[in-house]
């Protein structure tokens, strides 16, 4: 029968593995945020930064980077926050 200390260590490793898996899924899973859509700020090449109230996306040359949304955030209409060159 395992000791209390070995069970605690196993639980700690399981929690750490779950946290790492969650972060990796959030990082590498495909996301609709930042993808160009008809009439969205992401489709406007002059829009350098936009948000839906939950995530903020920025254009860096040819690449787009978006933040992760909060756990209870409800997305709103995407708005351009900053245009290129200004």
Short mmCIF file of C-alpha atoms in Angstrom, two decimals:
data_model
loop_
_atom_site.label_atom_id
_atom_site.label_comp_id
_atom_site.label_asym_id
_atom_site.label_seq_id
_atom_site.Cartn_x
_atom_site.Cartn_y
_atom_site.Cartn_z
CA UNK A 1 0.00 0.00 0.00
CA UNK A 2 1.46 3.40 -0.99
CA UNK A 3 2.34 5.85 1.74
CA UNK A 4 0.61 9.19 2.14
CA UNK A 5 3.77 10.98 0.99
CA UNK A 6 4.00 8.97 -2.24
CA UNK A 7 0.28 9.59 -2.97
CA UNK A 8 0.78 13.33 -2.41
CA UNK A 9 3.69 13.30 -4.85
CA UNK A 10 1.62 11.43 -7.43
CA UNK A 11 -1.24 13.92 -7.07
CA UNK A 12 1.17 16.85 -7.44
CA UNK A 13 2.63 15.36 -10.64
CA UNK A 14 -0.88 14.70 -12.01
CA UNK A 15 -1.93 18.31 -11.34
CA UNK A 16 1.27 19.64 -12.94
CA UNK A 17 0.72 17.43 -16.01
CA UNK A 18 -2.87 18.66 -16.31
CA UNK A 19 -1.76 22.30 -16.13
CA UNK A 20 0.94 21.75 -18.77
CA UNK A 21 -1.53 19.93 -21.06
CA UNK A 22 -4.07 22.75 -20.71
CA UNK A 23 -1.49 25.42 -21.54
CA UNK A 24 -0.25 23.45 -24.57
CA UNK A 25 -3.79 22.96 -25.88
CA UNK A 26 -4.52 26.68 -25.45
CA UNK A 27 -1.31 27.57 -27.25
CA UNK A 28 -1.44 25.19 -30.19
CA UNK A 29 -5.16 24.58 -30.80
CA UNK A 30 -6.56 26.29 -33.89
CA UNK A 31 -8.41 29.47 -33.09
CA UNK A 32 -10.88 31.57 -35.04
CA UNK A 33 -9.46 34.73 -33.45
CA UNK A 34 -7.22 36.70 -35.73
CA UNK A 35 -8.40 34.97 -38.88
CA UNK A 36 -9.53 37.17 -41.68
CA UNK A 37 -13.27 37.30 -42.17
CA UNK A 38 -15.41 39.46 -44.41
CA UNK A 39 -15.68 42.93 -42.90
CA UNK A 40 -13.59 42.13 -39.84
CA UNK A 41 -10.63 44.19 -38.66
CA UNK A 42 -8.44 41.12 -39.24
CA UNK A 43 -9.26 41.35 -42.96
CA UNK A 44 -8.29 45.05 -43.06
CA UNK A 45 -4.54 45.22 -43.76
CA UNK A 46 -4.40 48.76 -42.31
CA UNK A 47 -5.65 47.57 -38.90
CA UNK A 48 -2.62 46.79 -36.74
CA UNK A 49 -4.49 45.87 -33.52
CA UNK A 50 -8.07 44.75 -32.88
CA UNK A 51 -10.18 43.26 -30.10
CA UNK A 52 -13.52 41.59 -29.44
CA UNK A 53 -13.45 42.53 -25.76
CA UNK A 54 -11.98 39.14 -24.80
CA UNK A 55 -8.82 38.89 -26.86
CA UNK A 56 -6.49 41.44 -28.38
CA UNK A 57 -4.82 40.62 -31.68
CA UNK A 58 -1.83 42.40 -33.20
CA UNK A 59 -0.39 42.21 -36.67
CA UNK A 60 3.41 41.81 -36.81
CA UNK A 61 4.37 41.96 -40.47
CA UNK A 62 2.83 38.86 -42.06
CA UNK A 63 2.04 37.19 -38.70
CA UNK A 64 -0.82 37.73 -36.29
CA UNK A 65 -0.62 37.14 -32.53
CA UNK A 66 -3.67 37.03 -30.25
CA UNK A 67 -4.02 36.86 -26.49
CA UNK A 68 -6.04 34.11 -24.81
CA UNK A 69 -9.55 35.02 -23.61
CA UNK A 70 -10.58 35.12 -19.99
CA UNK A 71 -12.50 32.12 -18.67
CA UNK A 72 -15.90 33.85 -18.51
CA UNK A 73 -15.51 36.35 -21.34
CA UNK A 74 -18.29 36.78 -23.90
CA UNK A 75 -16.91 38.04 -27.23
CA UNK A 76 -18.44 41.14 -28.78
CA UNK A 77 -18.05 42.63 -32.24
CA UNK A 78 -14.43 42.98 -33.31
CA UNK A 79 -13.21 46.57 -33.41
CA UNK A 80 -9.97 47.99 -34.77
CA UNK A 81 -8.01 49.59 -31.90
CA UNK A 82 -5.01 50.90 -33.85
CA UNK A 83 -4.27 51.41 -37.53
CA UNK A 84 -0.85 50.96 -39.11
CA UNK A 85 1.32 54.05 -39.00
CA UNK A 86 -0.61 55.73 -36.24
#
